[in-house]
Coordinates of C-alpha atoms and ligand atoms in Angstrom, one line a residue:
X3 CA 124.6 80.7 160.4
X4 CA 123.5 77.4 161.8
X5 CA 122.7 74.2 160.9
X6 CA 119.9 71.5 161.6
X7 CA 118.4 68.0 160.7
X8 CA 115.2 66.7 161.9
X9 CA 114.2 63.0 160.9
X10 CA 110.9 60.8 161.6
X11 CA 111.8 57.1 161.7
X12 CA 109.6 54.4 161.6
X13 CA 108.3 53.6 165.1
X14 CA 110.3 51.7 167.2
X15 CA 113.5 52.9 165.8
X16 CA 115.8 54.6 167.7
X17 CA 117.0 57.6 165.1
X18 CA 119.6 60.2 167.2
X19 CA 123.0 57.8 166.1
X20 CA 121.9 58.9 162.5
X21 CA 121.1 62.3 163.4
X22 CA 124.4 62.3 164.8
X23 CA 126.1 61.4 161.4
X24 CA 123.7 64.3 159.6
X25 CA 125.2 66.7 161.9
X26 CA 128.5 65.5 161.4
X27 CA 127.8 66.2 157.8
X28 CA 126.8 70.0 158.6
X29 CA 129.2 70.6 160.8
X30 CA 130.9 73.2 158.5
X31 CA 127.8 75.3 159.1
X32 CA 129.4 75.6 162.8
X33 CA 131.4 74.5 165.0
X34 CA 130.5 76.5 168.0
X35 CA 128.0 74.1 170.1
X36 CA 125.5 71.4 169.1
X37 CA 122.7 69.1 170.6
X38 CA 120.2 65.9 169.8
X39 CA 116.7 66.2 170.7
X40 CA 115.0 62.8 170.6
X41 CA 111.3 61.9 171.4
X42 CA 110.0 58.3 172.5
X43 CA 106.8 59.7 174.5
X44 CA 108.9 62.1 176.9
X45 CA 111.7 64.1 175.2
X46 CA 115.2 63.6 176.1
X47 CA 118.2 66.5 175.4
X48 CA 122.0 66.3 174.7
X49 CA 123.3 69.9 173.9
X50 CA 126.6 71.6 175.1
X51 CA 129.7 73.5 173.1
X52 CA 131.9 72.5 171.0
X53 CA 132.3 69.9 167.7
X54 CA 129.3 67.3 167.6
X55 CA 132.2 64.7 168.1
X56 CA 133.4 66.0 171.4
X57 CA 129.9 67.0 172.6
X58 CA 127.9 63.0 172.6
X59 CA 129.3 59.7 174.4
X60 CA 127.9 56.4 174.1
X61 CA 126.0 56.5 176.9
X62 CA 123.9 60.1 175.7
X63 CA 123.3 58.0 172.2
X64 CA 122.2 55.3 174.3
X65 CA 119.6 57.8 176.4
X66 CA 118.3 59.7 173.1
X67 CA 115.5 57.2 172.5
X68 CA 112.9 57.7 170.0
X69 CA 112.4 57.6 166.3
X70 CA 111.5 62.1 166.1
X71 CA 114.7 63.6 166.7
X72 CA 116.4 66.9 165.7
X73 CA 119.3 68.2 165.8
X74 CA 121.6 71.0 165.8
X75 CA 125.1 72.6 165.4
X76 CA 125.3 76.4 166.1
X77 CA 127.8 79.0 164.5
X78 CA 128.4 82.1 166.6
X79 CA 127.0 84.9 166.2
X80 CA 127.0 88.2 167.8
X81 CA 126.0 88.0 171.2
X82 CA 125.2 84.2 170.9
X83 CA 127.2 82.2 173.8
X84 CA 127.2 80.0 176.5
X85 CA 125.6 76.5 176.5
X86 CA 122.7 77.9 178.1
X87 CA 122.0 79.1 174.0
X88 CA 123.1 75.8 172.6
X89 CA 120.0 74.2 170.8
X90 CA 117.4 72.4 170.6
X91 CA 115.5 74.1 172.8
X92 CA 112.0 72.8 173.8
X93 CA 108.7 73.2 176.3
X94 CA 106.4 70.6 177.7
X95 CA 103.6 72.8 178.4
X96 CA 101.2 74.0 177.2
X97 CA 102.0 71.4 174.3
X98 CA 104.9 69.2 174.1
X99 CA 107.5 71.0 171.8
X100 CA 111.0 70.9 170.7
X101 CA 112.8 72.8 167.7
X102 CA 116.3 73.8 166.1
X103 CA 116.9 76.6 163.4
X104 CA 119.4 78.2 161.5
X105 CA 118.9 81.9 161.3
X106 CA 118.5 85.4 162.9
X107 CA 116.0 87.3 164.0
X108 CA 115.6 91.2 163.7
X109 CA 113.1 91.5 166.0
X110 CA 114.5 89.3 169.1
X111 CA 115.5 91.7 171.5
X112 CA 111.7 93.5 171.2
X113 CA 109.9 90.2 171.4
X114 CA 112.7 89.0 174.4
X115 CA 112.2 92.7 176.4
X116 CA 109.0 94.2 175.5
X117 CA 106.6 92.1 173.6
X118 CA 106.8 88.5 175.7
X119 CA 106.9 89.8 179.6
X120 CA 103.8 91.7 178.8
X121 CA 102.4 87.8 178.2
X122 CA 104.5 86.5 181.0
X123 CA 106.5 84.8 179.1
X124 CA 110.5 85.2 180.3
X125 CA 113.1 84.0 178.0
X126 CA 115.6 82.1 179.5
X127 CA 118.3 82.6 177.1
X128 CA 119.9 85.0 174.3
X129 CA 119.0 82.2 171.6
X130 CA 116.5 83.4 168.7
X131 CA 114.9 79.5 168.4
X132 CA 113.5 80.2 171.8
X133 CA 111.3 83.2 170.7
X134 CA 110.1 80.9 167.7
X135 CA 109.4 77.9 170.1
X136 CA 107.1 80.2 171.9
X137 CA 105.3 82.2 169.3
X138 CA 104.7 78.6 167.7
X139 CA 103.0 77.5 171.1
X140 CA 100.7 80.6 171.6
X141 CA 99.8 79.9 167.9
X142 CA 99.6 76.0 169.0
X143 CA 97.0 77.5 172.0
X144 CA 94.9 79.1 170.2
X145 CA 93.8 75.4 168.4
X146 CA 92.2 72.8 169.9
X147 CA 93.7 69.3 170.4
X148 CA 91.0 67.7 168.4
X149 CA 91.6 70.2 165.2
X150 CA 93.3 68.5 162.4
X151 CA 97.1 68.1 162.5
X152 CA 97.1 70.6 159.4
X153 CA 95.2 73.2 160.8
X154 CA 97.2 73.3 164.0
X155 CA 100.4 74.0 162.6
X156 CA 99.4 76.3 159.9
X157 CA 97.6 78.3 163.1
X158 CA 101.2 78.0 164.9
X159 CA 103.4 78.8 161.9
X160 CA 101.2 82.1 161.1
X161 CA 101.6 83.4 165.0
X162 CA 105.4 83.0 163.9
X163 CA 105.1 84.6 160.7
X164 CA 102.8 87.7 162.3
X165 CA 105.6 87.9 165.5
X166 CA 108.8 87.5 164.5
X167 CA 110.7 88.7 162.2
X168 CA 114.4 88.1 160.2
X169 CA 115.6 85.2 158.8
X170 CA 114.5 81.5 160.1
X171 CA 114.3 77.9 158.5
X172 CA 113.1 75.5 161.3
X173 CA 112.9 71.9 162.2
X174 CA 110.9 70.6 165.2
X175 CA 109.0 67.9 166.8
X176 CA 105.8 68.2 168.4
X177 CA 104.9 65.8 171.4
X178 CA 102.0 64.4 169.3
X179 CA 104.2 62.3 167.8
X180 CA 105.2 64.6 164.5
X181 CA 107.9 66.1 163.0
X182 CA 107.5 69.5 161.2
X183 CA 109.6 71.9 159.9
X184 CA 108.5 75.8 158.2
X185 CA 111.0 79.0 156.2
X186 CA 110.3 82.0 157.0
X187 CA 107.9 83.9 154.5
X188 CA 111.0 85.5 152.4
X189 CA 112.8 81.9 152.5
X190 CA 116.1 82.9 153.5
X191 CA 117.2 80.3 155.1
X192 CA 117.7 77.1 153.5
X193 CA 115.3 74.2 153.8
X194 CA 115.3 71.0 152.1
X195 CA 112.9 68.0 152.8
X196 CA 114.0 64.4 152.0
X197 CA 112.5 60.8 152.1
X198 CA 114.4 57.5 152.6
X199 CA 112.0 54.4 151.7
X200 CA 112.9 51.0 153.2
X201 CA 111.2 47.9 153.0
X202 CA 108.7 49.0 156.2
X203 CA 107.9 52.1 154.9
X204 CA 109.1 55.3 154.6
X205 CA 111.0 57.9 156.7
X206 CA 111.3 61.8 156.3
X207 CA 113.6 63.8 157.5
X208 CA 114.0 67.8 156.9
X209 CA 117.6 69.7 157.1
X210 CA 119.7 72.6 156.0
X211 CA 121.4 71.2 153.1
X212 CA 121.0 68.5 151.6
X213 CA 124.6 67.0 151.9
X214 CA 122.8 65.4 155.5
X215 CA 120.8 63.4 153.7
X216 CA 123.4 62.2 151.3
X217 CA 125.2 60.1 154.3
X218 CA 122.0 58.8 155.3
X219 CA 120.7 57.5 152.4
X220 CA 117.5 59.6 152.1
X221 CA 116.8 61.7 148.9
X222 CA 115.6 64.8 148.8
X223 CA 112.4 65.3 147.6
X224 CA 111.9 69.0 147.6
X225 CA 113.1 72.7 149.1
X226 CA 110.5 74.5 151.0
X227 CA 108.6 77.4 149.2
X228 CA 108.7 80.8 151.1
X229 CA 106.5 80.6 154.2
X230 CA 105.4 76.9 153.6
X231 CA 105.6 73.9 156.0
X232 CA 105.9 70.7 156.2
X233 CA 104.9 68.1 158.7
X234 CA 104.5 64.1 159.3
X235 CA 103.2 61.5 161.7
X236 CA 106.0 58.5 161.4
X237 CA 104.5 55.7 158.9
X238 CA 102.2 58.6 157.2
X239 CA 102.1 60.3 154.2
X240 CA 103.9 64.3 154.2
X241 CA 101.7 67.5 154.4
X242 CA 103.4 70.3 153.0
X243 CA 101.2 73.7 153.7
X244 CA 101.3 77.3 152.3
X245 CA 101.3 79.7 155.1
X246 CA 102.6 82.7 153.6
X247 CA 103.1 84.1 150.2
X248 CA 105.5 86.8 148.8
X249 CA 109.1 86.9 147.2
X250 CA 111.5 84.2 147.7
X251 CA 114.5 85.3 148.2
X252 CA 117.6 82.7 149.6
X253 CA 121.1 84.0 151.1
X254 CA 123.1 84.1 148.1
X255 CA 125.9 84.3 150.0
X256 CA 125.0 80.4 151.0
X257 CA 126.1 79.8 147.6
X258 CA 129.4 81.8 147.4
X259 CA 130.6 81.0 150.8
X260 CA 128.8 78.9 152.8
X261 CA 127.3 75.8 151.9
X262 CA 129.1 72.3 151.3
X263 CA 129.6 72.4 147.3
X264 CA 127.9 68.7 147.1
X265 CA 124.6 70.5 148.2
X266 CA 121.8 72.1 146.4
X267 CA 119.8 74.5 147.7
X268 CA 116.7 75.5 145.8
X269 CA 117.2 73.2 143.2
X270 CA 120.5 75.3 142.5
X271 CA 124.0 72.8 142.5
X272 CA 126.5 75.0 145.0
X273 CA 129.3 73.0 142.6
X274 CA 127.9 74.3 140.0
X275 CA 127.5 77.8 140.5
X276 CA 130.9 78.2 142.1
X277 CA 131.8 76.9 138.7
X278 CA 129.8 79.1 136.9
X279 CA 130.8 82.6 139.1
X280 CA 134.2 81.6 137.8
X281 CA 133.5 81.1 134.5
X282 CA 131.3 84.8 134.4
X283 CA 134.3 86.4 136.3
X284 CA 136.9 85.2 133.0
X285 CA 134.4 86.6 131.2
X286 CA 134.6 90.1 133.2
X287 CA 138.9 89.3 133.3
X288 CA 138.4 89.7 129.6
X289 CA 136.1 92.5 129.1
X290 CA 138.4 94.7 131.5
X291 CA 141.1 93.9 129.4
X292 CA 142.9 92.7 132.7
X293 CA 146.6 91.4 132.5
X294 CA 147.0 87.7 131.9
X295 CA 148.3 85.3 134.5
X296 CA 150.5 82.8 134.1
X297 CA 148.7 80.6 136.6
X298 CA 145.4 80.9 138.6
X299 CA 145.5 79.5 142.3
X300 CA 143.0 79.4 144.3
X301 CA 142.8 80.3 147.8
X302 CA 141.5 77.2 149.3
X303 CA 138.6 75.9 149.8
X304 CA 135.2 77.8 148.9
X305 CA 137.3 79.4 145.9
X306 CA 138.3 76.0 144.3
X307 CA 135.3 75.5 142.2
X308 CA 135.6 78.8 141.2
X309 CA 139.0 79.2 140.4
X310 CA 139.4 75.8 138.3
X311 CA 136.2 77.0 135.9
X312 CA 137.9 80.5 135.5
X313 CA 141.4 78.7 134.9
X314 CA 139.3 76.8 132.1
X315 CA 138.1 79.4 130.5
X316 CA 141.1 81.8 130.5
X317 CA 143.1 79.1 129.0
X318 CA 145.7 79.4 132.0
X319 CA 146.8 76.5 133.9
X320 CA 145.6 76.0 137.2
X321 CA 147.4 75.5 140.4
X322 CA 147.0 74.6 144.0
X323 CA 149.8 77.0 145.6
X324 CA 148.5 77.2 148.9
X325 CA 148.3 74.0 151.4
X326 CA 145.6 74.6 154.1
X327 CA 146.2 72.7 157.6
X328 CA 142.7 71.7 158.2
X329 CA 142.7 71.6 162.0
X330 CA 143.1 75.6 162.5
X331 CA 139.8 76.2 161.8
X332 CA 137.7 78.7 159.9
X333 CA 139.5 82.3 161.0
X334 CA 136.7 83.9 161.9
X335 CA 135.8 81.8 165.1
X336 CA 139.1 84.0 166.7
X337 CA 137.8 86.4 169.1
X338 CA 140.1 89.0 167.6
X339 CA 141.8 90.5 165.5
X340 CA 145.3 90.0 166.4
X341 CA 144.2 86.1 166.8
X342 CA 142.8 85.8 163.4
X343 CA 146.0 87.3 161.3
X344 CA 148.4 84.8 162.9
X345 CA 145.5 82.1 162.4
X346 CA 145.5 83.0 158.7
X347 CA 149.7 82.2 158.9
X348 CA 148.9 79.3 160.2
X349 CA 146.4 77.8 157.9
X350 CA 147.5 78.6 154.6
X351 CA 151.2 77.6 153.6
X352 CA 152.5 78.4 150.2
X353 CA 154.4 76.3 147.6
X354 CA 156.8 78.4 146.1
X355 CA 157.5 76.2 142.7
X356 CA 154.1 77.9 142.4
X357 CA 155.0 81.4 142.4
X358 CA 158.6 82.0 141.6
X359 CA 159.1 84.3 138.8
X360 CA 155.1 84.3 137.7
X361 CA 152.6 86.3 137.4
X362 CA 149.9 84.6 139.9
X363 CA 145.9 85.2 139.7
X364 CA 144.8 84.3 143.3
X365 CA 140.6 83.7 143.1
X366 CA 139.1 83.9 146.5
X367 CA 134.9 84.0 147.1
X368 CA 135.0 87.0 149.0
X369 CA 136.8 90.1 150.9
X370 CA 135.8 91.1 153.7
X371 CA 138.4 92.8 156.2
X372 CA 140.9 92.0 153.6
X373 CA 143.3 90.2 156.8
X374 CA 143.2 87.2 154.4
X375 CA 143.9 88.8 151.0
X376 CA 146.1 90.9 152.6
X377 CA 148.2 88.0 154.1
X378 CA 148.0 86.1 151.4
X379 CA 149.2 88.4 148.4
X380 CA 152.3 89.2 151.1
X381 CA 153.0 85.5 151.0
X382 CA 152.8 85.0 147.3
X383 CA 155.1 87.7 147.0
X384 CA 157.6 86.2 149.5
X385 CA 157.1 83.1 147.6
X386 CA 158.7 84.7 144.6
X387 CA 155.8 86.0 142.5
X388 CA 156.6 88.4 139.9
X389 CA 153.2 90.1 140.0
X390 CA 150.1 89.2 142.1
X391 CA 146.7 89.7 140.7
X392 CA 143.5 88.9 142.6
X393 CA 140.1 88.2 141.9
X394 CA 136.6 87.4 144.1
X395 CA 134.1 85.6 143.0
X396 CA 131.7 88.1 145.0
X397 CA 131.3 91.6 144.5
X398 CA 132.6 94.0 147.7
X399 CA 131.3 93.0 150.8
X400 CA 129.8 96.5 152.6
X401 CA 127.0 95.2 154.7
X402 CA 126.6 93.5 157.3
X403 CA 124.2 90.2 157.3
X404 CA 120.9 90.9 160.3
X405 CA 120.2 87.1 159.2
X406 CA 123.3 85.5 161.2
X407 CA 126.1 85.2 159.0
X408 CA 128.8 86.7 160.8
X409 CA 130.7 89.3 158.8
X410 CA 131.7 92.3 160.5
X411 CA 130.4 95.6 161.1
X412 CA 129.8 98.6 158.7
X413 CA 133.1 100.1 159.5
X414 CA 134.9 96.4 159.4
X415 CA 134.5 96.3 155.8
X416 CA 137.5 96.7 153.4
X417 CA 135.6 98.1 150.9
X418 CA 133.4 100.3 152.5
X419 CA 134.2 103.9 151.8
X420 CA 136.8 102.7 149.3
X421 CA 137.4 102.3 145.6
X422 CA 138.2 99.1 144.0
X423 CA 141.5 101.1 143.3
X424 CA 141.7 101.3 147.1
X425 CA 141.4 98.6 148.2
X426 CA 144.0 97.2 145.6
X427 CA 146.4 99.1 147.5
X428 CA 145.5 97.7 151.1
X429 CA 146.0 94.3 150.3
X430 CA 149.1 94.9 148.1
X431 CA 147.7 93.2 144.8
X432 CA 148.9 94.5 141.4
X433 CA 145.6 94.2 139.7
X434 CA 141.9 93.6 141.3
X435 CA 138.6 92.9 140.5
X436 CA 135.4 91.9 141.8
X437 CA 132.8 89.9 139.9
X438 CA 130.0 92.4 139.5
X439 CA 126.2 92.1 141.3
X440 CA 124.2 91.7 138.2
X441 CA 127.2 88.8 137.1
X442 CA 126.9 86.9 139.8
X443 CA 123.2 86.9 140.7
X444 CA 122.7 85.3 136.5
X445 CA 125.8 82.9 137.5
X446 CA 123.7 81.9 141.0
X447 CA 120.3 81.5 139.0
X448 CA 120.0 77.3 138.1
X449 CA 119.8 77.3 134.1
X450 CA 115.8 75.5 135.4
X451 CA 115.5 79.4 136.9
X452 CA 113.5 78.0 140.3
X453 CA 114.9 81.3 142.3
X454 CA 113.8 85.0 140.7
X455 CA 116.0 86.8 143.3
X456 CA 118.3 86.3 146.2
X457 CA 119.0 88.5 149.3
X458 CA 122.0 90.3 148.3
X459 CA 121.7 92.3 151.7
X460 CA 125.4 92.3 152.1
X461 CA 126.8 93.8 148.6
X462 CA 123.7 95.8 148.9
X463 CA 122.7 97.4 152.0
X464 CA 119.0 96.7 150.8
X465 CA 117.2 94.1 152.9
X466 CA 114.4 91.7 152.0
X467 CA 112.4 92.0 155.4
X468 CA 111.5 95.4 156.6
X469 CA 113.2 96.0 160.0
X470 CA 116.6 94.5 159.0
X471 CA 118.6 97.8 159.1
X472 CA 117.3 98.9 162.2
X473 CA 118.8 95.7 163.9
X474 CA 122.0 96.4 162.2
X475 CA 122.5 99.1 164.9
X476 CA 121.4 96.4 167.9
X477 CA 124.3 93.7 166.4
X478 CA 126.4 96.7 166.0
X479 CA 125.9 97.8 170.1
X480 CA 126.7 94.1 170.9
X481 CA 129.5 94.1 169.0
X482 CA 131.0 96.9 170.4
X483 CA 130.1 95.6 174.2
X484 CA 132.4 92.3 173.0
X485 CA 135.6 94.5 172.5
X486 CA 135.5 96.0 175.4
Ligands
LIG520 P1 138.8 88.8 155.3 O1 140.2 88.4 155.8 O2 138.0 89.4 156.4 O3 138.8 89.6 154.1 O4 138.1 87.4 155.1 C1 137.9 86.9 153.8 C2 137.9 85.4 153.9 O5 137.0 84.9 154.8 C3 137.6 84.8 152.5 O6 138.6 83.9 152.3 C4 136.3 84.0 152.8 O7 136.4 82.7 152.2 C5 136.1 84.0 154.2 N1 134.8 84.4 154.7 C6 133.9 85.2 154.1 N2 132.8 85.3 154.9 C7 133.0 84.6 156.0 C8 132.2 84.3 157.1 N3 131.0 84.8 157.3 N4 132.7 83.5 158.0 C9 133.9 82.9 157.9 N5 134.7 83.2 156.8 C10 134.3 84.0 155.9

């Protein structure tokens, strides 16, 4: 999972410092490497690892001219690595372009071994934007320069569609002078497209989520459709442009995990159907005739939301017991497993007013190796809880994601191969449930109902796109290759 912002100033402004400040705001989508791509005429490239604070100086702001820029920050996923796969990426010839994206693709090591050096076309690095960036260009090719802008890219966004295949949302700049940005045909990926109007005119900008607009002052106008683009020449009006039709269906694990709560993503409030996966999963407390808490406590942060609407709902106060230290960072960026258990110590610290002598109900989002739930229903018992009863606000996690969020692999989950009952007994809880598929996916749906379905690939095992499992066995090779 990745994250990216593209934005078309009015000429003569120089846009990257705000870019930088959108990227700041998506820098929970990671934290692994991130870059500024900024256009003035020739394009000039700031990328390299780390947190978008300690990657720019003054004096790269100061060379990113131009009023197109986009901009990325990456979240590691298998086999992703060095700088050499930080993004952007971008080509000056044939045609000028540059582009960022958040998402994987199944397909990548075919295109990257067999399908591209039979075109002679070498790809220099293990980065999935760079396969896009080229089928866009043969697609670009097969135009002509004097073809309407419209035509162009709907020609270059269908030789993307037709060649590669996963999960993509995309923002890029084309050396004409225009900023465009496409979701793949099952829409994935998120993809949001906002305006900011000042007294010169206006300026557009596309992103991930829409929390990068919100510091910048932009609205947002709309989410891209399935297989739809969207494109603009600074001081001109928008073309959005249907490329491919089908079933939309978004990551709706964007919405239990990942996304900033102040975002919406397909017209659905991530605040608000945290809120309501809590208040569905009371409901399911209830029906199960589960044992009543004297406190709910949430383990922080994605759960909050969650936790406080369930709380309500129960009728049971609700606590913060846990104190997170923010500046350990998100446990899965540990290269291993004896890393990320002590990282877990480290980040969550109890309050033991909290727990003595009560019976606790700790809501997390999801389980996954169960190291945190584990960990965590150990501590609440050596903070004094009488008896510890846990709750996720996602149904068991037995699949892994092909569209790059970084779980684990088939055998790394908890629940795979085990009962509820199981499981229970692993992490040491005296009482657990999950909120159920069909429970969450109503919860997820906005009460406007603008998304039918969502990819539920990893409670599932079924996949919207149809080479996803095969690539399971690719990510789970690479994995492998890491531990050794
Ligand atoms: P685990 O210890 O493997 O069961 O991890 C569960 C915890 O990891 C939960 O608290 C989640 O909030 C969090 N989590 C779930 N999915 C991810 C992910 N893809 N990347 C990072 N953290 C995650």
């Amino acid at each position: 999972m990745c994250g990216f912002i593209g934005i078309a100033g009015l000429p003569g402004r120089d846009i990257a410092p705000e870019l930088y400040e959108g990227l700041i705001a998506l820098q929970h989508r990671g934290q692994d490497a991130a870059g500024i791509l900024s256009f003035d005429g020739a394009f000039h490239l700031r990328k390299g690892e780390g947190m978008v604070r300690d990657i720019f100086s003054a004096a790269d702001m100061a060379r990113l001219k131009g009023n197109l820029a986009v901009g990325h920050v990456r979240y590691p996923t298998v086999g992703g690595g060095g700088s050499q796969d930080a993004q952007p990426f971008y080509i000056n010839y044939p045609f000028g372009v540059g582009m960022a994206h958040n998402g994987n693709l199944t397909n990548f090591v075919d295109l990257k071994e067999a399908q591209f050096p039979k075109e002679n076309i070498c790809l220099e690095s293990s980065c999935d934007v760079e396969a896009i960036l080229y089928a866009f260009a043969m697609g670009l090719q097969r135009t002509l320069r004097k073809d309407p802008l419209e035509h162009r890219i709907r020609t270059a966004v269908e030789n993307v569609f037709e060649r590669v295949k996963g999960a993509y949302s995309v923002g890029g700049v084309l050396a004409e002078g225009v900023l465009f940005g496409f979701r793949d045909p099952s829409g994935i990926k998120p993809c949001i497209v906002g305006r900011r109007v000042t007294e010169e005119g206006e300026e557009w900008a596309v992103a991930s989520e829409s929390v990068a607009f919100d510091v910048l002052g932009f609205e947002k106008v709309r989410d891209l459709e399935n297989g739809e683009a969207f494109f603009v020449v600074p001081g001109q009006e928008p073309r959005f442009v249907r490329v491919a039709e089908g079933p939309h269906t978004p990551c709706i694990f964007e919405l239990v995990y990942f996304a900033r709560p102040d975002s919406f993503l397909d017209g659905i409030s991530v605040y608000k159907a945290r809120q309501r996966f809590g208040e569905a999963l009371a409901r399911q407390w209830r029906d199960e005739g589960a044992p009543t808490p004297d406190v709910v406590i949430p383990i922080p942060d994605s759960a909050r939301d969650a936790a406080l609407s369930m709380a309500l709902e129960l009728g049971v106060p609700y606590r913060e017991g846990f104190i997170k230290n923010r500046y350990v960072g998100r446990t899965f960026i540990m290269p291993n497993q004896a890393a990320r258990q002590d990282s877990i110590r480290r980040k969550l610290n109890p309050i033991p007013i909290e727990f003595e002598g009560r019976r606790v109900l700790l809501v997390d989002d999801s389980i996954v190796r169960g190291n945190t739930s584990r960990k965590i229903v150990e501590t609440a018992r050596r903070a004094g809880a009488k008896e510890i009863y846990f709750a996720s606000t996602s149904p068991p996690l037995i699949s892994p994601c092909p569209y790059g969020i970084d779980m684990a692999t088939r055998e790394d989950f908890v629940a795979r191969g085990r009962t509820v009952e199981e499981v229970r007994e692993l992490i040491g809880a005296d009482y657990l449930t999950y909120l159920e598929l069909d429970r969450m996916v109503e919860a997820a749906q906005a009460p406007n109902g603008e998304v039918e379905g969502f990819c539920t690939g990893c409670f599932t095992g079924r996949y919207p796109t149809e080479d996803a499992a095969a690539s399971l066995d690719v990510i789970a090779a690479e994995r492998a290759a890491m531990r050794v």
